[in-house]
Coordinates of C-alpha atoms and ligand atoms in Angstrom, one line a residue:
X52 CA 128.5 85.4 30.6
X53 CA 128.2 88.5 32.6
X54 CA 129.1 91.8 30.8
X55 CA 132.4 93.1 32.0
X56 CA 133.3 96.8 31.7
X57 CA 137.4 96.6 32.5
X58 CA 139.1 99.5 33.9
X59 CA 142.8 98.9 33.8
X60 CA 144.7 101.1 36.4
X61 CA 147.5 103.1 35.4
X62 CA 147.7 104.6 39.5
X63 CA 145.5 107.2 39.4
X64 CA 143.6 107.9 42.9
X65 CA 140.5 108.2 40.7
X66 CA 140.3 104.4 39.7
X67 CA 138.1 103.3 42.2
X68 CA 135.5 106.4 41.7
X69 CA 135.5 105.3 37.9
X70 CA 134.2 101.9 39.0
X71 CA 132.0 103.6 41.5
X72 CA 130.4 105.5 38.8
X73 CA 130.1 102.3 36.6
X74 CA 128.3 100.5 39.6
X75 CA 126.2 104.1 39.8
X76 CA 125.1 103.1 36.1
X77 CA 124.2 99.5 37.3
X78 CA 126.8 98.2 35.3
X79 CA 129.3 95.8 36.6
X80 CA 133.0 96.7 36.1
X81 CA 136.3 95.3 37.2
X82 CA 139.5 97.0 38.3
X83 CA 142.8 95.1 36.2
X84 CA 146.3 96.1 36.3
X85 CA 147.1 97.9 33.8
X86 CA 149.5 95.4 32.0
X87 CA 147.1 92.6 31.8
X88 CA 146.9 90.4 28.7
X89 CA 144.1 91.4 26.4
X90 CA 143.6 87.4 26.1
X91 CA 142.7 87.3 29.5
X92 CA 140.3 90.3 29.3
X93 CA 138.5 88.5 26.3
X94 CA 138.1 85.5 27.7
X95 CA 136.2 86.9 31.2
X96 CA 133.9 88.5 28.9
X97 CA 135.0 92.3 28.7
X98 CA 132.7 94.4 26.5
X99 CA 134.3 97.7 26.8
X100 CA 137.8 99.3 28.3
X101 CA 138.5 102.4 30.5
X102 CA 141.8 103.4 30.7
X103 CA 142.5 105.0 33.9
X104 CA 144.3 108.3 34.5
X105 CA 147.6 107.9 36.3
X106 CA 150.7 110.2 37.7
X107 CA 153.0 108.9 35.0
X108 CA 153.9 110.9 32.1
X109 CA 153.9 108.9 28.6
X110 CA 157.5 110.0 27.6
X111 CA 159.1 108.2 31.3
X112 CA 161.2 105.2 30.9
X113 CA 158.7 103.6 33.3
X114 CA 155.8 104.6 32.1
X115 CA 153.1 102.0 32.4
X116 CA 152.0 100.4 29.2
X117 CA 149.0 98.2 28.2
X118 CA 149.2 95.1 26.2
X119 CA 148.5 96.8 22.9
X120 CA 146.6 94.0 22.0
X121 CA 143.4 95.7 23.3
X122 CA 143.1 97.7 21.0
X123 CA 142.3 94.6 18.4
X124 CA 140.1 93.0 20.6
X125 CA 137.3 94.6 18.9
X126 CA 135.9 96.4 22.1
X127 CA 135.5 99.9 22.4
X128 CA 138.1 101.6 24.5
X129 CA 137.4 105.0 26.5
X130 CA 141.4 106.2 28.0
X131 CA 140.8 109.1 30.3
X132 CA 143.7 111.9 31.0
X133 CA 146.8 109.8 31.4
X134 CA 144.8 107.2 29.0
X135 CA 144.2 109.9 26.0
X136 CA 147.8 110.1 25.9
X137 CA 148.6 106.5 26.0
X138 CA 146.0 106.2 23.0
X139 CA 147.5 109.0 21.3
X140 CA 151.2 107.3 21.5
X141 CA 150.4 103.8 20.7
X142 CA 147.7 104.8 18.1
X143 CA 150.2 107.1 16.1
X144 CA 149.2 110.3 17.1
X145 CA 151.5 112.9 18.5
X146 CA 151.5 113.7 22.3
X147 CA 153.7 116.8 23.7
X148 CA 155.6 116.9 27.2
X149 CA 153.9 119.6 29.0
X150 CA 156.4 121.6 31.2
X151 CA 153.5 122.6 33.5
X152 CA 150.5 120.5 34.9
X153 CA 147.0 122.2 33.8
X154 CA 145.2 121.6 37.4
X155 CA 141.6 122.8 37.8
X156 CA 138.5 123.8 36.3
X157 CA 138.1 124.2 32.7
X158 CA 135.5 124.8 30.4
X159 CA 134.7 122.2 27.6
X160 CA 132.6 123.0 24.3
X161 CA 131.3 120.6 22.4
X162 CA 131.3 120.7 18.4
X163 CA 129.7 117.6 17.9
X164 CA 127.8 115.7 20.8
X165 CA 128.6 112.2 18.9
X166 CA 127.4 109.1 21.3
X167 CA 129.6 110.1 23.9
X168 CA 128.1 113.6 24.5
X169 CA 124.5 112.4 23.5
X170 CA 121.7 114.7 25.2
X171 CA 124.2 116.9 27.2
X172 CA 124.7 120.4 26.8
X173 CA 127.3 122.1 24.5
X174 CA 129.5 123.9 27.5
X175 CA 130.5 122.1 30.4
X176 CA 132.8 122.8 33.3
X177 CA 135.2 119.9 33.6
X178 CA 138.1 119.1 35.9
X179 CA 141.6 119.0 34.3
X180 CA 144.8 117.6 36.1
X181 CA 147.4 116.6 33.3
X182 CA 150.9 117.4 32.3
X183 CA 150.9 116.1 28.9
X184 CA 148.6 116.9 25.9
X185 CA 147.7 115.4 22.6
X186 CA 149.1 117.7 19.7
X187 CA 148.2 115.4 16.8
X188 CA 145.4 112.9 16.6
X189 CA 146.4 109.3 15.4
X190 CA 144.5 107.9 12.3
X191 CA 140.8 107.7 11.9
X192 CA 140.3 110.0 15.0
X193 CA 138.5 113.6 15.1
X194 CA 138.3 116.4 17.6
X195 CA 134.7 116.4 19.2
X196 CA 135.4 118.8 21.9
X197 CA 138.0 121.5 22.9
X198 CA 138.9 123.4 26.0
X199 CA 140.9 126.6 26.6
X200 CA 144.3 125.0 26.2
X201 CA 143.5 122.0 24.5
X202 CA 141.9 121.3 20.8
X203 CA 142.0 117.7 21.5
X204 CA 139.9 117.8 24.6
X205 CA 137.6 115.3 23.5
X206 CA 138.4 112.8 20.6
X207 CA 136.6 110.1 18.9
X208 CA 137.3 107.6 16.4
X209 CA 133.1 106.2 16.4
X210 CA 134.0 103.2 14.1
X211 CA 136.5 101.3 16.2
X212 CA 134.5 103.2 19.3
X213 CA 137.6 104.2 20.7
X214 CA 137.2 107.3 22.7
X215 CA 139.6 109.7 24.4
X216 CA 139.0 112.3 27.3
X217 CA 141.7 114.5 28.4
X218 CA 139.8 115.9 31.5
X219 CA 138.1 113.6 34.6
X220 CA 134.5 112.6 33.9
X221 CA 134.3 110.3 37.2
X222 CA 134.6 113.5 39.7
X223 CA 132.4 115.7 41.3
X224 CA 133.6 118.7 40.0
X225 CA 132.8 117.8 36.5
X226 CA 129.4 118.8 35.2
X227 CA 127.2 116.0 33.8
X228 CA 130.7 113.6 34.5
X229 CA 128.6 110.4 35.0
X230 CA 126.2 111.0 32.0
X231 CA 129.5 110.8 29.8
X232 CA 130.5 107.9 31.4
X233 CA 126.7 106.4 31.0
X234 CA 126.7 107.2 27.4
X235 CA 129.9 105.6 27.0
X236 CA 129.2 101.9 28.9
X237 CA 125.3 102.1 27.2
X238 CA 125.5 103.9 24.1
X239 CA 128.9 102.8 23.0
X240 CA 129.4 99.3 24.5
X241 CA 125.9 98.4 24.9
X242 CA 126.2 97.4 28.5
X243 CA 122.7 96.4 30.0
X244 CA 122.1 98.1 32.8
X245 CA 121.1 95.3 35.2
X246 CA 123.8 95.4 37.5
X247 CA 122.3 95.4 41.2
X248 CA 123.5 94.9 44.9
X249 CA 122.5 92.0 45.4
X250 CA 124.6 90.9 42.3
X251 CA 127.8 92.9 43.9
X252 CA 126.8 90.9 47.2
X253 CA 127.1 87.7 45.2
X254 CA 130.1 88.7 43.6
X255 CA 131.8 89.2 47.2
X256 CA 130.9 86.4 48.2
X257 CA 132.6 84.2 45.9
X258 CA 135.6 86.1 46.2
X259 CA 135.6 86.0 49.8
X260 CA 134.8 81.9 49.5
X261 CA 138.0 82.1 46.9
X262 CA 140.2 84.1 49.0
X263 CA 139.3 82.2 52.6
X264 CA 139.3 78.7 51.3
X265 CA 138.7 76.4 54.5
X266 CA 140.3 78.9 56.8
X267 CA 138.8 80.8 59.8
X268 CA 138.3 84.5 60.2
X269 CA 138.0 86.7 62.8
X270 CA 136.7 90.0 63.1
X271 CA 136.2 92.9 66.0
X272 CA 132.5 93.7 65.7
X273 CA 131.8 97.4 67.1
X274 CA 128.5 97.6 66.5
X275 CA 129.0 100.1 63.8
X276 CA 127.9 100.4 60.1
X277 CA 131.1 99.5 58.9
X278 CA 132.0 96.0 60.9
X279 CA 128.3 95.2 61.0
X280 CA 128.1 95.1 57.0
X281 CA 131.1 93.3 56.9
X282 CA 130.3 90.8 59.4
X283 CA 127.0 89.7 57.9
X284 CA 128.6 89.8 54.4
X285 CA 131.1 87.4 55.5
X286 CA 129.0 85.8 57.5
X287 CA 126.9 84.9 54.5
X288 CA 129.9 83.3 52.7
X289 CA 131.3 81.3 55.1
X290 CA 129.1 80.7 58.0
X291 CA 130.4 79.5 61.5
X292 CA 134.0 79.7 60.3
X293 CA 133.5 83.6 60.8
X294 CA 133.9 84.4 64.9
X295 CA 133.0 87.8 65.9
X296 CA 134.8 89.0 68.9
X297 CA 132.8 92.3 70.8
X298 CA 134.7 93.8 73.4
X299 CA 132.7 95.1 76.1
X300 CA 135.1 98.2 77.4
X301 CA 132.5 99.5 80.2
X302 CA 132.5 102.9 78.0
X303 CA 129.0 101.5 75.5
X304 CA 126.0 103.2 75.8
X305 CA 123.0 101.8 77.4
X306 CA 121.8 98.7 75.9
X307 CA 124.5 98.7 73.2
X308 CA 125.9 95.2 74.5
X309 CA 122.4 93.6 74.7
X310 CA 121.3 95.0 70.9
X311 CA 124.5 93.5 69.2
X312 CA 124.2 90.0 71.3
X313 CA 120.3 89.9 70.3
X314 CA 120.9 90.8 66.7
X315 CA 124.0 89.0 65.9
X316 CA 123.8 85.8 67.7
X317 CA 120.0 85.4 67.7
X318 CA 118.8 86.6 64.6
X319 CA 122.1 86.1 62.5
X320 CA 123.0 83.2 63.9
X321 CA 126.9 84.2 63.9
X322 CA 129.8 82.8 66.5
X323 CA 129.8 86.3 68.4
X324 CA 132.2 86.1 71.6
X325 CA 131.3 88.9 74.1
X326 CA 134.7 89.8 76.1
X327 CA 133.4 91.8 79.4
X328 CA 136.4 93.7 79.8
X329 CA 135.3 96.8 81.8
X330 CA 136.4 96.0 84.9
X331 CA 139.9 96.3 83.4
X332 CA 139.3 99.4 81.1
X333 CA 138.0 101.0 84.2
X334 CA 140.7 100.5 86.7
X335 CA 143.3 101.4 84.0
X336 CA 141.4 104.7 83.5
X337 CA 141.1 105.3 87.1
X338 CA 142.0 109.3 87.9
X339 CA 143.0 109.9 84.4
X340 CA 142.1 112.8 83.4
X341 CA 143.7 113.9 80.0
X342 CA 141.4 112.9 76.7
X343 CA 144.6 112.0 74.7
X344 CA 145.8 109.6 77.8
X345 CA 142.6 108.2 78.1
X346 CA 142.3 107.6 74.2
X347 CA 145.5 105.8 74.0
X348 CA 144.8 103.9 77.2
X349 CA 141.9 102.5 75.7
X350 CA 143.2 101.8 72.3
X351 CA 146.0 100.1 74.0
X352 CA 144.0 97.8 76.1
X353 CA 141.9 96.9 73.3
X354 CA 144.6 95.8 71.4
X355 CA 145.2 93.6 74.4
X356 CA 141.9 92.2 75.1
X357 CA 141.7 91.6 71.4
X358 CA 144.6 89.7 70.9
X359 CA 144.0 87.3 74.5
X360 CA 140.4 86.3 73.1
X361 CA 142.1 85.5 69.6
X362 CA 143.8 82.3 71.7
X363 CA 140.5 81.1 72.6
X364 CA 139.0 81.5 69.1
X365 CA 141.4 78.9 67.8
X366 CA 143.7 79.3 64.3
X367 CA 142.2 82.0 62.5
X368 CA 143.8 82.8 59.2
X369 CA 142.4 86.0 58.5
X370 CA 141.4 89.4 60.2
X371 CA 138.3 90.9 59.0
X372 CA 138.2 94.4 59.0
X373 CA 135.2 97.2 57.5
X374 CA 137.6 99.3 56.1
X375 CA 136.0 101.7 53.5
X376 CA 137.3 102.9 50.2
X377 CA 137.6 106.3 51.8
X378 CA 139.6 104.7 54.4
X379 CA 142.3 103.7 51.9
X380 CA 144.8 106.3 51.5
X381 CA 146.7 105.8 48.1
X382 CA 150.2 105.0 48.0
X383 CA 150.5 103.7 44.2
X384 CA 153.9 102.5 43.0
X385 CA 153.4 102.2 38.9
X386 CA 155.9 99.8 38.6
X387 CA 154.4 96.9 41.1
X388 CA 151.0 96.1 41.5
X389 CA 149.1 99.2 42.6
X390 CA 146.4 97.5 44.4
X391 CA 148.8 96.0 46.8
X392 CA 150.5 99.2 47.8
X393 CA 147.8 100.9 48.7
X394 CA 147.8 101.2 52.7
X395 CA 145.0 101.4 55.4
X396 CA 144.8 103.8 58.3
X397 CA 141.8 101.7 59.6
X398 CA 143.4 99.1 61.3
X399 CA 142.0 98.7 64.7
X400 CA 145.0 100.1 66.9
X401 CA 147.9 98.3 64.5
X402 CA 146.2 95.0 65.3
X403 CA 147.2 93.4 61.6
X404 CA 150.9 94.2 61.6
X405 CA 151.3 92.8 65.0
X406 CA 149.0 89.4 64.8
X407 CA 150.5 88.3 61.3
X408 CA 147.3 87.5 60.5
X409 CA 146.0 88.3 56.4
X410 CA 143.8 90.8 55.9
X411 CA 140.1 90.3 54.8
X412 CA 138.5 93.7 53.7
X413 CA 135.5 93.0 51.8
X414 CA 133.8 96.2 51.5
X415 CA 137.4 98.5 50.4
X416 CA 136.2 99.4 47.2
X417 CA 133.2 100.7 48.6
X418 CA 131.9 104.3 49.7
X419 CA 129.4 105.0 52.7
X420 CA 126.1 105.0 51.0
X421 CA 127.2 101.7 49.1
X422 CA 127.8 99.9 52.4
X423 CA 124.5 101.3 53.7
X424 CA 122.8 99.9 50.2
X425 CA 125.0 96.5 51.2
X426 CA 123.7 96.4 54.3
X427 CA 120.4 96.8 54.0
X428 CA 119.9 94.3 50.9
X429 CA 121.6 91.7 53.7
X430 CA 119.0 92.5 56.1
X431 CA 120.3 94.4 58.5
X432 CA 118.0 96.6 60.5
X433 CA 117.7 100.8 59.6
X434 CA 119.0 101.0 63.2
X435 CA 122.1 99.5 61.7
X436 CA 122.4 100.3 58.7
X437 CA 121.9 104.2 59.4
X438 CA 123.4 104.2 62.6
X439 CA 125.1 107.7 63.8
X440 CA 128.6 107.5 64.2
X441 CA 130.3 106.6 67.2
X442 CA 133.6 107.2 68.8
X443 CA 136.3 104.3 69.6
X444 CA 136.8 105.4 73.0
X445 CA 133.0 105.7 73.7
X446 CA 131.8 107.1 76.4
X447 CA 135.4 107.6 77.7
X448 CA 135.5 110.9 75.8
X449 CA 131.9 112.3 76.9
X450 CA 132.8 112.1 80.8
X451 CA 134.5 114.9 80.7
X452 CA 137.6 114.7 83.2
X453 CA 138.1 111.5 85.5
X454 CA 136.0 108.4 84.7
X455 CA 134.0 106.9 87.1
X456 CA 131.0 104.0 87.4
X457 CA 128.6 106.8 88.9
X458 CA 129.2 109.5 86.1
X459 CA 129.1 107.1 83.6
X460 CA 125.8 105.8 85.0
X461 CA 124.5 109.6 84.8
X462 CA 125.8 109.6 81.3
X463 CA 124.5 106.7 80.1
X464 CA 121.3 107.0 81.7
X465 CA 120.8 110.8 80.0
X466 CA 122.0 109.7 76.9
X467 CA 119.4 107.3 76.3
X468 CA 116.5 109.7 77.0
X469 CA 118.7 112.0 74.3
X470 CA 118.1 108.7 71.8
X471 CA 114.9 107.6 73.1
X472 CA 113.2 111.3 72.2
X473 CA 115.4 111.5 68.7
X474 CA 114.0 108.2 67.7
X475 CA 110.5 109.2 68.7
X476 CA 110.7 112.4 67.1
X477 CA 112.1 110.8 64.1
X478 CA 115.1 113.7 64.1
X479 CA 117.5 110.8 64.6
X480 CA 117.8 109.7 61.2
X481 CA 117.9 113.7 60.0
X482 CA 121.0 114.5 62.1
X483 CA 124.7 113.4 62.1
X484 CA 125.4 112.6 65.5
X485 CA 122.9 113.7 68.8
X486 CA 124.6 112.1 72.4
X487 CA 124.8 113.7 76.2
X488 CA 128.0 115.0 77.2
X489 CA 128.6 114.6 81.1
X490 CA 130.3 117.8 82.8
X491 CA 132.2 117.6 86.3
X492 CA 130.7 120.7 87.3
X493 CA 128.1 120.9 90.8
X494 CA 125.4 123.0 90.3
X495 CA 122.5 123.9 92.4
X496 CA 119.2 122.5 92.2
X497 CA 116.3 122.3 93.9
X498 CA 114.5 118.8 94.9
X499 CA 111.5 119.2 97.0
X500 CA 112.3 121.7 99.6
X501 CA 115.9 121.0 99.5
X502 CA 118.9 122.9 97.8
X503 CA 121.3 120.2 96.2
X504 CA 124.5 120.6 94.4
X505 CA 123.9 117.8 91.5
X506 CA 125.8 117.4 87.8
X507 CA 125.3 119.0 84.5
X508 CA 124.3 117.4 81.5
X509 CA 125.2 118.9 77.9
X510 CA 123.2 117.8 74.8
X511 CA 124.8 117.9 71.8
X512 CA 123.4 117.1 68.3
X513 CA 125.2 118.1 65.1
X514 CA 124.5 118.2 61.7
X515 CA 127.4 117.3 59.2
X516 CA 128.2 115.7 55.9
X517 CA 131.7 114.4 56.6
X518 CA 132.4 115.2 60.3
X519 CA 135.3 118.1 59.2
X520 CA 132.7 120.8 59.4
X521 CA 129.4 120.6 61.5
X522 CA 126.7 122.9 62.7
X523 CA 124.5 122.4 65.9
X524 CA 120.9 121.3 64.6
X525 CA 118.2 123.4 65.3
X526 CA 115.8 120.9 67.5
X527 CA 112.3 122.2 68.2
X528 CA 112.1 123.6 71.7
X529 CA 109.3 121.2 72.6
X530 CA 111.9 118.1 71.7
X531 CA 114.6 120.1 73.7
X532 CA 112.6 120.6 77.0
X533 CA 111.0 117.3 76.4
X534 CA 114.4 116.3 76.7
X535 CA 115.7 118.5 79.6
X536 CA 112.8 117.7 82.1
X537 CA 113.0 114.1 81.2
X538 CA 116.9 113.9 82.5
X539 CA 116.4 116.1 85.7
X540 CA 113.3 113.7 86.3
X541 CA 114.4 110.3 85.4
X542 CA 117.9 110.2 86.3
X543 CA 119.3 110.5 89.8
X544 CA 122.2 113.2 90.1
X545 CA 121.4 115.6 87.6
X546 CA 120.2 119.1 88.4
X547 CA 120.7 120.9 84.8
X548 CA 120.8 120.5 81.4
X549 CA 122.5 122.9 78.8
X550 CA 122.4 122.7 75.0
X551 CA 125.9 123.0 73.1
X552 CA 125.3 125.6 70.4
X553 CA 128.8 125.5 69.1
X554 CA 129.8 124.8 65.3
X555 CA 132.9 122.7 64.2
X556 CA 134.9 125.0 63.7
X557 CA 136.3 126.1 66.3
X558 CA 134.7 123.5 68.5
X559 CA 134.9 120.0 67.7
X560 CA 131.8 117.4 68.1
X561 CA 133.1 115.6 70.9
X562 CA 134.2 117.6 73.7
X563 CA 137.4 115.9 74.6
Ligands
LIG659 P1 135.4 115.9 66.2 O1 135.2 115.5 67.8 O2 136.9 115.9 66.1 O3 135.1 114.3 65.7 O4 134.9 117.0 65.8 C1 134.5 114.1 64.3 C2 134.3 112.8 64.4 O5 135.2 111.6 64.6 C3 134.6 111.4 65.9 N1 135.6 110.8 66.9 C4 136.6 109.7 67.3 N2 136.3 108.7 66.6 N3 138.1 107.6 68.2 C5 136.9 107.5 66.8 O6 136.9 106.4 66.9 C6 138.3 108.9 68.8 O7 139.1 108.8 69.5 C7 137.2 110.2 68.1 N4 137.2 111.2 68.4 C8 136.3 111.8 67.5 C9 133.3 112.0 66.7 O8 132.6 111.3 67.4 C10 133.1 112.6 65.0 O9 132.3 111.8 64.3

């Protein structure tokens, strides 16, 4: 039986991050509802339990409580934040109700490293977020670490393998937090660190097969990392019962549609329906200049086209989406099932609500880097796994002002040259996004002996971690020169190329 670390979810916004840290240690974990019977955990082969934090106070009438039998399973337990207070309360210690939440950085001093802090420094910066506080230890426990405000910041019952931590080891703001978690998993629970991305894929495939049964699944493929990995994973699980729909909105990059068809239809043998709706999109965008109106028209038309294409696919029961964990907005209600109440903001134009299809989101626990690892393990090429972000409205927000087929042609050609040069020089992989922008400005140029008025193309290349802030990339002059001369020579109708050297803020990454 597989070794499982059970994470009991008491509603913390960090529960999924605990699971992620466990995966980082190559150990398998599963998130369970806080009230899961101890017997279920035993029968599934749980070798250790982590009690997550949570927004409740143990003094609240509605405080979520675990099955107390979990403490008699003979497996180690680590209580984090709300989890340590639960242990204090349920195992006979005392907890004081705090009037104020202690929130932010603190310094942890370790008096006795024990197994949990083995190999770690004696002082660590930690992240607190708690109201109540343990004031008397339960029998069998001793305090091994203190913070400025708490003599019982880390507690241990070495014999039973019970540990409590007042702060959050799972968050980035806590120094060496992942080492603390690894010490619990390996040093205390005896977990073997043999859980890999392939194992993750096998589990997901099992999960997808169980939830889908014999039904059909439909997925809107955009060519981006998330929907591509979701498609490959679901296809591995149910083969031709997955249908992917790729909508050509006429605002794609050069060769994009062909690349998607070649990869999914020819290589992966996925049932892919390409819907060419470019004429409809361009008709509706005619004379529209305002960026937000463009976005609305593109979004609405996409939903319409996608819905229409569904009728041709036949009776699908599931709509698959490549929602990732960071897309998931937490709105956890403790009384119900926390997982069921988490909402997604990633549902393409509100599709699921309208279509009465069940959602299938096989990536919703994963972070971007993990999705890339899954994609690579599934055999997706580097161009897909490490593809730069591309906005839903596509070139529609990169032709400034009115969109016409001629402007799109110019932009597409110029953009293809930028991509080509970025790839050839290896810069494509180093930056966040690189693209061309079409400026509706006529500028003077000279062709042969004649003056002409032609279009302007801007080069936009930025570095960023999360698109919230961005800095313009310092590309080598030679590379910029190469892009510029190729664009003016090879793209009919461009007389001038400019470089965008604005950072975000105050500028945004896209021009519209
Ligand atoms: P900005 O331009 O706001 O962009 O700095 C931040 C990130 O979001 C992308 N972006 C969009 N993505 N629909 C999308 O799916 C949109 O309307 C949209 N607008 C901007 C942009 O490419 C960058 O990665």
